[in-house]
């Protein structure tokens, strides 16, 4: 499959035309086909564009980690702007710093709240209101006028090595990275991506854009399921997830709590991990339970759009060994 795009929204548009009835995004409570997702994005994006007086501006999204987040992201792209995922549960001082740095054109919410004292002079727009307005999308939609060097999103770093900073990523950076990702791993047409990473963490970028580029299904896993491994594993099995691109901490939580003794998600064909060094002991548990699956160690900082190296795991490693980063 050849990808020659300028704006990431072209991938969603193309997949909606090619596999309109395939599930695009699913969470624990709902699902949207590609046709439904594309229609909603166009309608919400047109409504948002009518409300905003500028393009190439940051628009924040209060995260819920469900399908509404993805609708918000792509609606913002449709409007010719770029999105900034915001966890409303962060401390107020952190949120204030982020908003002061951004000076966003608006904040989108799907029902979750943020302290009104933090949002003075910033319009807070309900996604439900955008869906209700639903103007007819124009053939000259704002997203079609944008360049590949225009910003797609800003993700703030954790601040573990100093003051948190907003990392700006353009369309071309994501297109180049994910197209190479697709080339390196040749994901099957029927791949079902099991998304663990929060949307304000760059690991999620591979899930979001790899799936829409290939017309695959993206299954969002509720955060609370990771505190109850049986519930998590039942969900993976029921959704027939085939690819896990998870943080090391999420994988080791499952194996350390002996979740794989309860149930093995046998549909999983590839397990990719990053974020920190994988303990060989925990990796061996996954390898023994999924002997036919491929395992890959990924590495890369947020600033270079997720990953720059990878290492396929071809054997089991002893506790005294370190798994290469590629």
PDB file of C-alpha atoms in Angstrom:
ATOM      1  CA  UNK A   1       0.000   0.000   0.000  1.00  0.00           C
ATOM      2  CA  UNK A   2       1.448   3.381  -1.020  1.00  0.00           C
ATOM      3  CA  UNK A   3       0.850   6.475   1.068  1.00  0.00           C
ATOM      4  CA  UNK A   4       1.444   9.901  -0.512  1.00  0.00           C
ATOM      5  CA  UNK A   5      -0.418  12.353   1.698  1.00  0.00           C
ATOM      6  CA  UNK A   6       0.021  15.902   2.956  1.00  0.00           C
ATOM      7  CA  UNK A   7      -2.581  15.979   5.726  1.00  0.00           C
ATOM      8  CA  UNK A   8      -3.317  13.030   8.039  1.00  0.00           C
ATOM      9  CA  UNK A   9      -7.037  13.571   7.551  1.00  0.00           C
ATOM     10  CA  UNK A  10      -6.573  12.222   4.016  1.00  0.00           C
ATOM     11  CA  UNK A  11      -6.003   8.767   5.505  1.00  0.00           C
ATOM     12  CA  UNK A  12      -9.318   8.801   7.338  1.00  0.00           C
ATOM     13  CA  UNK A  13     -11.063  10.052   4.197  1.00  0.00           C
ATOM     14  CA  UNK A  14      -9.465   7.340   2.036  1.00  0.00           C
ATOM     15  CA  UNK A  15     -10.232   4.531   4.483  1.00  0.00           C
ATOM     16  CA  UNK A  16     -13.835   5.714   4.811  1.00  0.00           C
ATOM     17  CA  UNK A  17     -14.153   5.394   1.030  1.00  0.00           C
ATOM     18  CA  UNK A  18     -12.419   1.993   0.883  1.00  0.00           C
ATOM     19  CA  UNK A  19     -13.877   0.203   3.949  1.00  0.00           C
ATOM     20  CA  UNK A  20     -16.876   2.328   5.011  1.00  0.00           C
ATOM     21  CA  UNK A  21     -18.577  -0.382   7.056  1.00  0.00           C
ATOM     22  CA  UNK A  22     -15.502  -1.587   8.957  1.00  0.00           C
ATOM     23  CA  UNK A  23     -15.255  -0.520  12.596  1.00  0.00           C
ATOM     24  CA  UNK A  24     -12.869   2.402  12.842  1.00  0.00           C
ATOM     25  CA  UNK A  25     -12.839   3.266  16.557  1.00  0.00           C
ATOM     26  CA  UNK A  26     -14.297   1.313  19.468  1.00  0.00           C
ATOM     27  CA  UNK A  27     -14.294   1.724  23.226  1.00  0.00           C
ATOM     28  CA  UNK A  28     -16.018  -0.193  26.009  1.00  0.00           C
ATOM     29  CA  UNK A  29     -19.353   1.507  25.355  1.00  0.00           C
ATOM     30  CA  UNK A  30     -19.522   2.410  21.684  1.00  0.00           C
ATOM     31  CA  UNK A  31     -18.116   1.948  18.193  1.00  0.00           C
ATOM     32  CA  UNK A  32     -18.043   3.918  14.950  1.00  0.00           C
ATOM     33  CA  UNK A  33     -17.583   2.584  11.449  1.00  0.00           C
ATOM     34  CA  UNK A  34     -15.291   4.451   9.085  1.00  0.00           C
ATOM     35  CA  UNK A  35     -18.322   5.985   7.345  1.00  0.00           C
ATOM     36  CA  UNK A  36     -19.768   7.131  10.671  1.00  0.00           C
ATOM     37  CA  UNK A  37     -16.434   8.478  11.902  1.00  0.00           C
ATOM     38  CA  UNK A  38     -15.768  10.422   8.711  1.00  0.00           C
ATOM     39  CA  UNK A  39     -19.282  11.890   8.651  1.00  0.00           C
ATOM     40  CA  UNK A  40     -19.062  12.987  12.282  1.00  0.00           C
ATOM     41  CA  UNK A  41     -15.597  14.491  11.838  1.00  0.00           C
ATOM     42  CA  UNK A  42     -16.717  16.498   8.803  1.00  0.00           C
ATOM     43  CA  UNK A  43     -19.830  17.780  10.534  1.00  0.00           C
ATOM     44  CA  UNK A  44     -18.110  18.638  13.807  1.00  0.00           C
ATOM     45  CA  UNK A  45     -15.115  20.102  12.000  1.00  0.00           C
ATOM     46  CA  UNK A  46     -17.318  22.352   9.882  1.00  0.00           C
ATOM     47  CA  UNK A  47     -19.177  23.522  12.993  1.00  0.00           C
ATOM     48  CA  UNK A  48     -15.918  24.193  14.811  1.00  0.00           C
ATOM     49  CA  UNK A  49     -14.512  26.065  11.828  1.00  0.00           C
ATOM     50  CA  UNK A  50     -17.570  28.324  11.838  1.00  0.00           C
ATOM     51  CA  UNK A  51     -16.927  29.184  15.494  1.00  0.00           C
ATOM     52  CA  UNK A  52     -13.203  29.904  15.203  1.00  0.00           C
ATOM     53  CA  UNK A  53     -11.836  33.008  13.542  1.00  0.00           C
ATOM     54  CA  UNK A  54      -8.371  31.678  12.752  1.00  0.00           C
ATOM     55  CA  UNK A  55      -6.443  28.619  11.580  1.00  0.00           C
ATOM     56  CA  UNK A  56      -3.151  27.081  12.723  1.00  0.00           C
ATOM     57  CA  UNK A  57      -4.164  27.701  16.322  1.00  0.00           C
ATOM     58  CA  UNK A  58      -4.039  25.275  19.281  1.00  0.00           C
ATOM     59  CA  UNK A  59      -7.354  23.779  20.400  1.00  0.00           C
ATOM     60  CA  UNK A  60      -7.287  21.766  23.617  1.00  0.00           C
ATOM     61  CA  UNK A  61      -9.219  18.541  24.160  1.00  0.00           C
ATOM     62  CA  UNK A  62     -10.220  17.458  27.671  1.00  0.00           C
ATOM     63  CA  UNK A  63      -9.472  13.753  27.546  1.00  0.00           C
ATOM     64  CA  UNK A  64     -11.837  10.910  28.438  1.00  0.00           C
ATOM     65  CA  UNK A  65      -9.940   8.133  26.619  1.00  0.00           C
ATOM     66  CA  UNK A  66     -12.912   7.137  24.538  1.00  0.00           C
ATOM     67  CA  UNK A  67     -14.156   7.629  20.981  1.00  0.00           C
ATOM     68  CA  UNK A  68     -15.102  11.254  21.686  1.00  0.00           C
ATOM     69  CA  UNK A  69     -11.395  12.148  22.016  1.00  0.00           C
ATOM     70  CA  UNK A  70     -10.661  10.891  18.510  1.00  0.00           C
ATOM     71  CA  UNK A  71     -13.648  12.736  17.072  1.00  0.00           C
ATOM     72  CA  UNK A  72     -12.350  15.897  18.712  1.00  0.00           C
ATOM     73  CA  UNK A  73      -8.795  15.481  17.411  1.00  0.00           C
ATOM     74  CA  UNK A  74      -9.828  14.975  13.812  1.00  0.00           C
ATOM     75  CA  UNK A  75     -12.523  17.657  13.939  1.00  0.00           C
ATOM     76  CA  UNK A  76      -9.865  20.122  15.025  1.00  0.00           C
ATOM     77  CA  UNK A  77      -7.647  19.031  12.132  1.00  0.00           C
ATOM     78  CA  UNK A  78     -10.631  19.477   9.792  1.00  0.00           C
ATOM     79  CA  UNK A  79     -11.017  23.064  11.029  1.00  0.00           C
ATOM     80  CA  UNK A  80      -7.429  23.812   9.980  1.00  0.00           C
ATOM     81  CA  UNK A  81      -6.056  23.914  13.524  1.00  0.00           C
ATOM     82  CA  UNK A  82      -3.987  21.591  15.719  1.00  0.00           C
ATOM     83  CA  UNK A  83      -5.002  19.699  18.815  1.00  0.00           C
ATOM     84  CA  UNK A  84      -3.523  19.522  22.316  1.00  0.00           C
ATOM     85  CA  UNK A  85      -4.574  16.569  24.519  1.00  0.00           C
ATOM     86  CA  UNK A  86      -5.190  17.709  28.096  1.00  0.00           C
ATOM     87  CA  UNK A  87      -5.805  15.443  31.095  1.00  0.00           C
ATOM     88  CA  UNK A  88      -8.275  17.413  33.260  1.00  0.00           C
ATOM     89  CA  UNK A  89      -7.184  15.373  36.309  1.00  0.00           C
ATOM     90  CA  UNK A  90      -3.750  17.040  36.319  1.00  0.00           C
ATOM     91  CA  UNK A  91      -2.967  19.426  39.218  1.00  0.00           C
ATOM     92  CA  UNK A  92      -4.352  22.918  38.692  1.00  0.00           C
ATOM     93  CA  UNK A  93      -0.890  24.470  38.682  1.00  0.00           C
ATOM     94  CA  UNK A  94       0.155  22.204  35.815  1.00  0.00           C
ATOM     95  CA  UNK A  95      -3.011  22.909  33.852  1.00  0.00           C
ATOM     96  CA  UNK A  96      -2.617  26.640  34.353  1.00  0.00           C
ATOM     97  CA  UNK A  97       0.962  26.519  33.081  1.00  0.00           C
ATOM     98  CA  UNK A  98      -0.076  24.568  29.985  1.00  0.00           C
ATOM     99  CA  UNK A  99      -2.951  26.886  29.126  1.00  0.00           C
ATOM    100  CA  UNK A 100      -0.838  29.997  29.668  1.00  0.00           C
ATOM    101  CA  UNK A 101       1.831  28.570  27.378  1.00  0.00           C
ATOM    102  CA  UNK A 102      -0.673  27.652  24.666  1.00  0.00           C
ATOM    103  CA  UNK A 103      -3.173  30.533  24.665  1.00  0.00           C
ATOM    104  CA  UNK A 104      -5.599  28.132  22.935  1.00  0.00           C
ATOM    105  CA  UNK A 105      -8.343  29.254  20.579  1.00  0.00           C
ATOM    106  CA  UNK A 106     -10.795  26.974  22.394  1.00  0.00           C
ATOM    107  CA  UNK A 107     -11.190  23.947  24.648  1.00  0.00           C
ATOM    108  CA  UNK A 108     -13.348  21.014  23.533  1.00  0.00           C
ATOM    109  CA  UNK A 109     -15.146  18.912  26.102  1.00  0.00           C
ATOM    110  CA  UNK A 110     -17.398  15.869  25.852  1.00  0.00           C
ATOM    111  CA  UNK A 111     -18.889  16.327  29.305  1.00  0.00           C
ATOM    112  CA  UNK A 112     -15.878  16.363  31.610  1.00  0.00           C
ATOM    113  CA  UNK A 113     -15.132  19.558  33.503  1.00  0.00           C
ATOM    114  CA  UNK A 114     -12.200  21.827  34.187  1.00  0.00           C
ATOM    115  CA  UNK A 115     -11.973  24.564  36.824  1.00  0.00           C
ATOM    116  CA  UNK A 116     -13.648  27.644  35.381  1.00  0.00           C
ATOM    117  CA  UNK A 117     -10.939  29.768  36.967  1.00  0.00           C
ATOM    118  CA  UNK A 118      -8.432  28.183  34.578  1.00  0.00           C
ATOM    119  CA  UNK A 119     -10.440  28.859  31.450  1.00  0.00           C
ATOM    120  CA  UNK A 120     -11.379  32.528  31.705  1.00  0.00           C
ATOM    121  CA  UNK A 121     -11.163  34.197  28.292  1.00  0.00           C
ATOM    122  CA  UNK A 122     -10.908  30.729  26.616  1.00  0.00           C
ATOM    123  CA  UNK A 123     -14.078  29.472  24.897  1.00  0.00           C
ATOM    124  CA  UNK A 124     -15.134  26.045  26.172  1.00  0.00           C
ATOM    125  CA  UNK A 125     -17.070  24.220  23.447  1.00  0.00           C
ATOM    126  CA  UNK A 126     -19.224  21.151  23.964  1.00  0.00           C
ATOM    127  CA  UNK A 127     -18.756  18.392  21.412  1.00  0.00           C
ATOM    128  CA  UNK A 128     -22.451  17.645  21.741  1.00  0.00           C
ATOM    129  CA  UNK A 129     -23.174  21.215  20.644  1.00  0.00           C
ATOM    130  CA  UNK A 130     -20.971  20.803  17.592  1.00  0.00           C
ATOM    131  CA  UNK A 131     -22.774  17.594  16.653  1.00  0.00           C
ATOM    132  CA  UNK A 132     -26.129  19.348  17.061  1.00  0.00           C
ATOM    133  CA  UNK A 133     -25.118  22.231  14.812  1.00  0.00           C
ATOM    134  CA  UNK A 134     -23.863  19.886  12.061  1.00  0.00           C
ATOM    135  CA  UNK A 135     -23.566  22.323   9.133  1.00  0.00           C
ATOM    136  CA  UNK A 136     -23.099  20.896   5.660  1.00  0.00           C
ATOM    137  CA  UNK A 137     -19.332  20.462   5.142  1.00  0.00           C
ATOM    138  CA  UNK A 138     -17.884  22.620   2.369  1.00  0.00           C
ATOM    139  CA  UNK A 139     -15.878  21.277  -0.566  1.00  0.00           C
ATOM    140  CA  UNK A 140     -13.317  23.952   0.335  1.00  0.00           C
ATOM    141  CA  UNK A 141     -12.864  22.626   3.868  1.00  0.00           C
ATOM    142  CA  UNK A 142     -10.097  24.373   5.849  1.00  0.00           C
ATOM    143  CA  UNK A 143      -8.022  21.203   6.228  1.00  0.00           C
ATOM    144  CA  UNK A 144      -7.551  20.969   2.482  1.00  0.00           C
ATOM    145  CA  UNK A 145      -5.771  24.338   2.452  1.00  0.00           C
ATOM    146  CA  UNK A 146      -3.119  23.361   4.991  1.00  0.00           C
ATOM    147  CA  UNK A 147       0.507  22.358   4.331  1.00  0.00           C
ATOM    148  CA  UNK A 148       2.263  19.232   5.564  1.00  0.00           C
ATOM    149  CA  UNK A 149       4.548  21.439   7.676  1.00  0.00           C
ATOM    150  CA  UNK A 150       1.575  22.858   9.599  1.00  0.00           C
ATOM    151  CA  UNK A 151       1.248  21.590  13.155  1.00  0.00           C
ATOM    152  CA  UNK A 152      -0.865  18.510  13.859  1.00  0.00           C
ATOM    153  CA  UNK A 153      -0.603  18.350  17.647  1.00  0.00           C
ATOM    154  CA  UNK A 154       1.289  19.486  20.728  1.00  0.00           C
ATOM    155  CA  UNK A 155       2.005  17.007  23.520  1.00  0.00           C
ATOM    156  CA  UNK A 156       3.456  18.161  26.827  1.00  0.00           C
ATOM    157  CA  UNK A 157       6.299  16.146  28.313  1.00  0.00           C
ATOM    158  CA  UNK A 158       6.012  14.740  31.819  1.00  0.00           C
ATOM    159  CA  UNK A 159       8.612  17.102  33.257  1.00  0.00           C
ATOM    160  CA  UNK A 160      10.589  14.216  34.741  1.00  0.00           C
ATOM    161  CA  UNK A 161      13.843  15.865  33.637  1.00  0.00           C
ATOM    162  CA  UNK A 162      12.821  19.464  34.316  1.00  0.00           C
ATOM    163  CA  UNK A 163      10.010  21.860  33.429  1.00  0.00           C
ATOM    164  CA  UNK A 164       7.306  20.253  31.263  1.00  0.00           C
ATOM    165  CA  UNK A 165       7.423  21.537  27.705  1.00  0.00           C
ATOM    166  CA  UNK A 166       5.065  21.373  24.786  1.00  0.00           C
ATOM    167  CA  UNK A 167       6.482  19.393  21.871  1.00  0.00           C
ATOM    168  CA  UNK A 168       5.107  20.535  18.500  1.00  0.00           C
ATOM    169  CA  UNK A 169       4.683  17.913  15.774  1.00  0.00           C
ATOM    170  CA  UNK A 170       3.615  18.638  12.193  1.00  0.00           C
ATOM    171  CA  UNK A 171       1.668  16.485   9.754  1.00  0.00           C
ATOM    172  CA  UNK A 172       4.758  15.523   7.762  1.00  0.00           C
ATOM    173  CA  UNK A 173       6.557  14.224  10.861  1.00  0.00           C
ATOM    174  CA  UNK A 174       3.684  11.851  11.680  1.00  0.00           C
ATOM    175  CA  UNK A 175       3.212  10.798   8.056  1.00  0.00           C
ATOM    176  CA  UNK A 176       6.896   9.994   7.595  1.00  0.00           C
ATOM    177  CA  UNK A 177       7.212   8.170  10.912  1.00  0.00           C
ATOM    178  CA  UNK A 178       4.071   6.059  10.601  1.00  0.00           C
ATOM    179  CA  UNK A 179       4.589   5.218   6.942  1.00  0.00           C
ATOM    180  CA  UNK A 180       8.029   3.886   7.836  1.00  0.00           C
ATOM    181  CA  UNK A 181       6.453   2.052  10.767  1.00  0.00           C
ATOM    182  CA  UNK A 182       4.015   0.419   8.339  1.00  0.00           C
ATOM    183  CA  UNK A 183       6.850  -0.470   5.960  1.00  0.00           C
ATOM    184  CA  UNK A 184       9.016  -1.995   8.706  1.00  0.00           C
ATOM    185  CA  UNK A 185       6.323  -4.237  10.175  1.00  0.00           C
ATOM    186  CA  UNK A 186       3.878  -4.893   7.307  1.00  0.00           C
ATOM    187  CA  UNK A 187       0.740  -4.908   9.448  1.00  0.00           C
ATOM    188  CA  UNK A 188      -2.006  -7.117   8.074  1.00  0.00           C
ATOM    189  CA  UNK A 189      -5.200  -5.593   6.718  1.00  0.00           C
ATOM    190  CA  UNK A 190      -7.221  -7.130   9.546  1.00  0.00           C
ATOM    191  CA  UNK A 191      -5.053  -5.771  12.371  1.00  0.00           C
ATOM    192  CA  UNK A 192      -6.973  -4.796  15.504  1.00  0.00           C
ATOM    193  CA  UNK A 193      -4.976  -2.303  17.565  1.00  0.00           C
ATOM    194  CA  UNK A 194      -5.420  -2.444  21.340  1.00  0.00           C
ATOM    195  CA  UNK A 195      -4.685   1.078  22.556  1.00  0.00           C
ATOM    196  CA  UNK A 196      -3.302   1.330  26.089  1.00  0.00           C
ATOM    197  CA  UNK A 197      -1.403   4.621  25.952  1.00  0.00           C
ATOM    198  CA  UNK A 198      -3.168   7.797  27.099  1.00  0.00           C
ATOM    199  CA  UNK A 199      -3.632  10.286  24.290  1.00  0.00           C
ATOM    200  CA  UNK A 200      -1.349  12.807  25.980  1.00  0.00           C
ATOM    201  CA  UNK A 201       1.477  10.234  25.687  1.00  0.00           C
ATOM    202  CA  UNK A 202       3.192   9.958  22.294  1.00  0.00           C
ATOM    203  CA  UNK A 203       2.987   6.135  22.176  1.00  0.00           C
ATOM    204  CA  UNK A 204      -0.683   6.591  21.255  1.00  0.00           C
ATOM    205  CA  UNK A 205       0.297   8.332  18.009  1.00  0.00           C
ATOM    206  CA  UNK A 206       1.326   5.007  16.453  1.00  0.00           C
ATOM    207  CA  UNK A 207      -2.028   3.445  17.376  1.00  0.00           C
ATOM    208  CA  UNK A 208      -4.130   6.326  16.065  1.00  0.00           C
ATOM    209  CA  UNK A 209      -2.433   6.907  12.738  1.00  0.00           C
ATOM    210  CA  UNK A 210      -1.308   3.389  11.892  1.00  0.00           C
ATOM    211  CA  UNK A 211      -4.906   2.220  12.172  1.00  0.00           C
ATOM    212  CA  UNK A 212      -6.512   4.886   9.989  1.00  0.00           C
ATOM    213  CA  UNK A 213      -3.766   4.624   7.357  1.00  0.00           C
ATOM    214  CA  UNK A 214      -4.597   0.974   6.771  1.00  0.00           C
ATOM    215  CA  UNK A 215      -8.329   1.037   7.472  1.00  0.00           C
ATOM    216  CA  UNK A 216      -7.825  -1.059  10.607  1.00  0.00           C
ATOM    217  CA  UNK A 217      -9.794  -1.077  13.853  1.00  0.00           C
ATOM    218  CA  UNK A 218      -8.565   0.825  16.914  1.00  0.00           C
ATOM    219  CA  UNK A 219      -9.873  -0.513  20.238  1.00  0.00           C
ATOM    220  CA  UNK A 220      -9.496   1.842  23.206  1.00  0.00           C
ATOM    221  CA  UNK A 221      -8.838   0.072  26.499  1.00  0.00           C
ATOM    222  CA  UNK A 222     -10.221   1.787  29.612  1.00  0.00           C
ATOM    223  CA  UNK A 223      -7.487   2.749  32.084  1.00  0.00           C
ATOM    224  CA  UNK A 224      -9.297   1.127  34.995  1.00  0.00           C
ATOM    225  CA  UNK A 225      -9.113  -2.304  33.327  1.00  0.00           C
ATOM    226  CA  UNK A 226      -5.382  -2.429  34.027  1.00  0.00           C
ATOM    227  CA  UNK A 227      -6.070  -2.597  37.753  1.00  0.00           C
ATOM    228  CA  UNK A 228      -8.061  -5.820  37.222  1.00  0.00           C
ATOM    229  CA  UNK A 229      -6.131  -8.109  34.832  1.00  0.00           C
ATOM    230  CA  UNK A 230      -8.998 -10.621  34.317  1.00  0.00           C
ATOM    231  CA  UNK A 231     -11.255  -7.812  33.129  1.00  0.00           C
ATOM    232  CA  UNK A 232      -8.506  -6.526  30.844  1.00  0.00           C
ATOM    233  CA  UNK A 233      -7.784  -9.932  29.346  1.00  0.00           C
ATOM    234  CA  UNK A 234     -11.452 -10.693  28.792  1.00  0.00           C
ATOM    235  CA  UNK A 235     -11.711  -7.380  26.939  1.00  0.00           C
ATOM    236  CA  UNK A 236      -8.695  -8.141  24.719  1.00  0.00           C
ATOM    237  CA  UNK A 237     -10.101 -11.557  23.881  1.00  0.00           C
ATOM    238  CA  UNK A 238     -13.642 -10.335  23.272  1.00  0.00           C
ATOM    239  CA  UNK A 239     -12.386  -7.567  20.956  1.00  0.00           C
ATOM    240  CA  UNK A 240     -10.003  -9.997  19.200  1.00  0.00           C
ATOM    241  CA  UNK A 241      -7.104  -7.565  19.522  1.00  0.00           C
ATOM    242  CA  UNK A 242      -4.110  -8.578  17.375  1.00  0.00           C
ATOM    243  CA  UNK A 243      -1.522  -5.844  18.091  1.00  0.00           C
ATOM    244  CA  UNK A 244      -0.342  -4.372  21.390  1.00  0.00           C
ATOM    245  CA  UNK A 245       1.868  -1.280  21.318  1.00  0.00           C
ATOM    246  CA  UNK A 246       2.115  -0.685  25.047  1.00  0.00           C
ATOM    247  CA  UNK A 247       4.291   0.908  27.656  1.00  0.00           C
ATOM    248  CA  UNK A 248       6.588  -1.558  29.428  1.00  0.00           C
ATOM    249  CA  UNK A 249       4.855  -0.761  32.722  1.00  0.00           C
ATOM    250  CA  UNK A 250       1.476  -1.904  31.340  1.00  0.00           C
ATOM    251  CA  UNK A 251       2.831  -5.210  30.042  1.00  0.00           C
ATOM    252  CA  UNK A 252       4.751  -5.991  33.229  1.00  0.00           C
ATOM    253  CA  UNK A 253       1.748  -5.173  35.387  1.00  0.00           C
ATOM    254  CA  UNK A 254      -0.237  -7.889  33.617  1.00  0.00           C
ATOM    255  CA  UNK A 255       2.520 -10.498  33.783  1.00  0.00           C
ATOM    256  CA  UNK A 256       3.620  -9.680  37.352  1.00  0.00           C
ATOM    257  CA  UNK A 257       0.044 -10.028  38.607  1.00  0.00           C
ATOM    258  CA  UNK A 258      -0.202 -13.413  36.829  1.00  0.00           C
ATOM    259  CA  UNK A 259      -2.988 -12.177  34.596  1.00  0.00           C
ATOM    260  CA  UNK A 260      -1.849 -14.474  31.779  1.00  0.00           C
ATOM    261  CA  UNK A 261      -2.502 -17.461  34.039  1.00  0.00           C
ATOM    262  CA  UNK A 262      -6.158 -16.454  33.990  1.00  0.00           C
ATOM    263  CA  UNK A 263      -6.542 -16.076  30.221  1.00  0.00           C
ATOM    264  CA  UNK A 264      -4.228 -15.710  27.230  1.00  0.00           C
ATOM    265  CA  UNK A 265      -5.268 -13.283  24.451  1.00  0.00           C
ATOM    266  CA  UNK A 266      -4.450 -15.756  21.708  1.00  0.00           C
ATOM    267  CA  UNK A 267      -5.509 -13.371  18.942  1.00  0.00           C
ATOM    268  CA  UNK A 268      -2.452 -11.171  19.688  1.00  0.00           C
ATOM    269  CA  UNK A 269       0.154 -11.596  16.945  1.00  0.00           C
ATOM    270  CA  UNK A 270       2.567  -8.760  17.777  1.00  0.00           C
ATOM    271  CA  UNK A 271       3.619  -7.116  21.053  1.00  0.00           C
ATOM    272  CA  UNK A 272       5.605  -3.873  20.848  1.00  0.00           C
ATOM    273  CA  UNK A 273       6.870  -2.019  23.878  1.00  0.00           C
ATOM    274  CA  UNK A 274       8.719   1.169  24.813  1.00  0.00           C
ATOM    275  CA  UNK A 275       9.050   3.801  27.512  1.00  0.00           C
ATOM    276  CA  UNK A 276      11.614   2.042  29.709  1.00  0.00           C
ATOM    277  CA  UNK A 277      13.785  -1.081  29.805  1.00  0.00           C
ATOM    278  CA  UNK A 278      11.768  -4.309  29.642  1.00  0.00           C
ATOM    279  CA  UNK A 279      12.703  -6.758  32.437  1.00  0.00           C
ATOM    280  CA  UNK A 280      13.662 -10.050  30.739  1.00  0.00           C
ATOM    281  CA  UNK A 281      11.794 -12.047  33.382  1.00  0.00           C
ATOM    282  CA  UNK A 282       8.498 -10.348  32.541  1.00  0.00           C
ATOM    283  CA  UNK A 283       9.109 -10.563  28.802  1.00  0.00           C
ATOM    284  CA  UNK A 284       9.714 -14.315  29.075  1.00  0.00           C
ATOM    285  CA  UNK A 285       6.264 -14.755  30.609  1.00  0.00           C
ATOM    286  CA  UNK A 286       4.670 -13.071  27.601  1.00  0.00           C
ATOM    287  CA  UNK A 287       6.858 -15.058  25.200  1.00  0.00           C
ATOM    288  CA  UNK A 288       5.923 -18.364  26.817  1.00  0.00           C
ATOM    289  CA  UNK A 289       2.209 -17.564  26.792  1.00  0.00           C
ATOM    290  CA  UNK A 290       2.252 -16.239  23.206  1.00  0.00           C
ATOM    291  CA  UNK A 291       4.882 -18.430  21.497  1.00  0.00           C
ATOM    292  CA  UNK A 292       3.719 -17.508  17.963  1.00  0.00           C
ATOM    293  CA  UNK A 293       3.662 -13.736  18.538  1.00  0.00           C
ATOM    294  CA  UNK A 294       6.379 -11.333  17.412  1.00  0.00           C
ATOM    295  CA  UNK A 295       7.956  -9.083  20.058  1.00  0.00           C
ATOM    296  CA  UNK A 296       9.644  -5.766  19.312  1.00  0.00           C
ATOM    297  CA  UNK A 297      11.497  -3.291  21.518  1.00  0.00           C
ATOM    298  CA  UNK A 298      10.907   0.319  20.379  1.00  0.00           C
ATOM    299  CA  UNK A 299      12.830   3.409  21.370  1.00  0.00           C
ATOM    300  CA  UNK A 300      12.524   7.136  20.733  1.00  0.00           C
ATOM    301  CA  UNK A 301      11.787  10.470  22.432  1.00  0.00           C
ATOM    302  CA  UNK A 302       8.626  12.544  21.988  1.00  0.00           C
ATOM    303  CA  UNK A 303      10.599  15.204  20.148  1.00  0.00           C
ATOM    304  CA  UNK A 304      11.277  12.974  17.130  1.00  0.00           C
ATOM    305  CA  UNK A 305       7.669  11.725  16.847  1.00  0.00           C
ATOM    306  CA  UNK A 306       7.586   8.563  18.930  1.00  0.00           C
ATOM    307  CA  UNK A 307      10.343   6.208  17.733  1.00  0.00           C
ATOM    308  CA  UNK A 308      13.627   6.193  15.865  1.00  0.00           C
ATOM    309  CA  UNK A 309      14.944   2.666  16.508  1.00  0.00           C
ATOM    310  CA  UNK A 310      13.547  -0.836  16.988  1.00  0.00           C
ATOM    311  CA  UNK A 311      14.861  -4.279  17.872  1.00  0.00           C
ATOM    312  CA  UNK A 312      12.985  -7.513  17.009  1.00  0.00           C
ATOM    313  CA  UNK A 313      13.184 -10.004  19.877  1.00  0.00           C
ATOM    314  CA  UNK A 314      14.302 -13.335  18.415  1.00  0.00           C
ATOM    315  CA  UNK A 315      15.023 -15.277  21.608  1.00  0.00           C
ATOM    316  CA  UNK A 316      14.487 -15.327  25.357  1.00  0.00           C
ATOM    317  CA  UNK A 317      16.830 -13.214  27.474  1.00  0.00           C
ATOM    318  CA  UNK A 318      18.302 -14.073  30.855  1.00  0.00           C
ATOM    319  CA  UNK A 319      17.720 -11.796  33.842  1.00  0.00           C
ATOM    320  CA  UNK A 320      21.355 -10.637  33.691  1.00  0.00           C
ATOM    321  CA  UNK A 321      21.037  -9.498  30.065  1.00  0.00           C
ATOM    322  CA  UNK A 322      19.790  -6.204  28.637  1.00  0.00           C
ATOM    323  CA  UNK A 323      17.457  -6.177  25.671  1.00  0.00           C
ATOM    324  CA  UNK A 324      18.898  -3.983  22.869  1.00  0.00           C
ATOM    325  CA  UNK A 325      17.043  -0.849  21.815  1.00  0.00           C
ATOM    326  CA  UNK A 326      17.950  -1.266  18.155  1.00  0.00           C
TER     327      UNK A 326
END
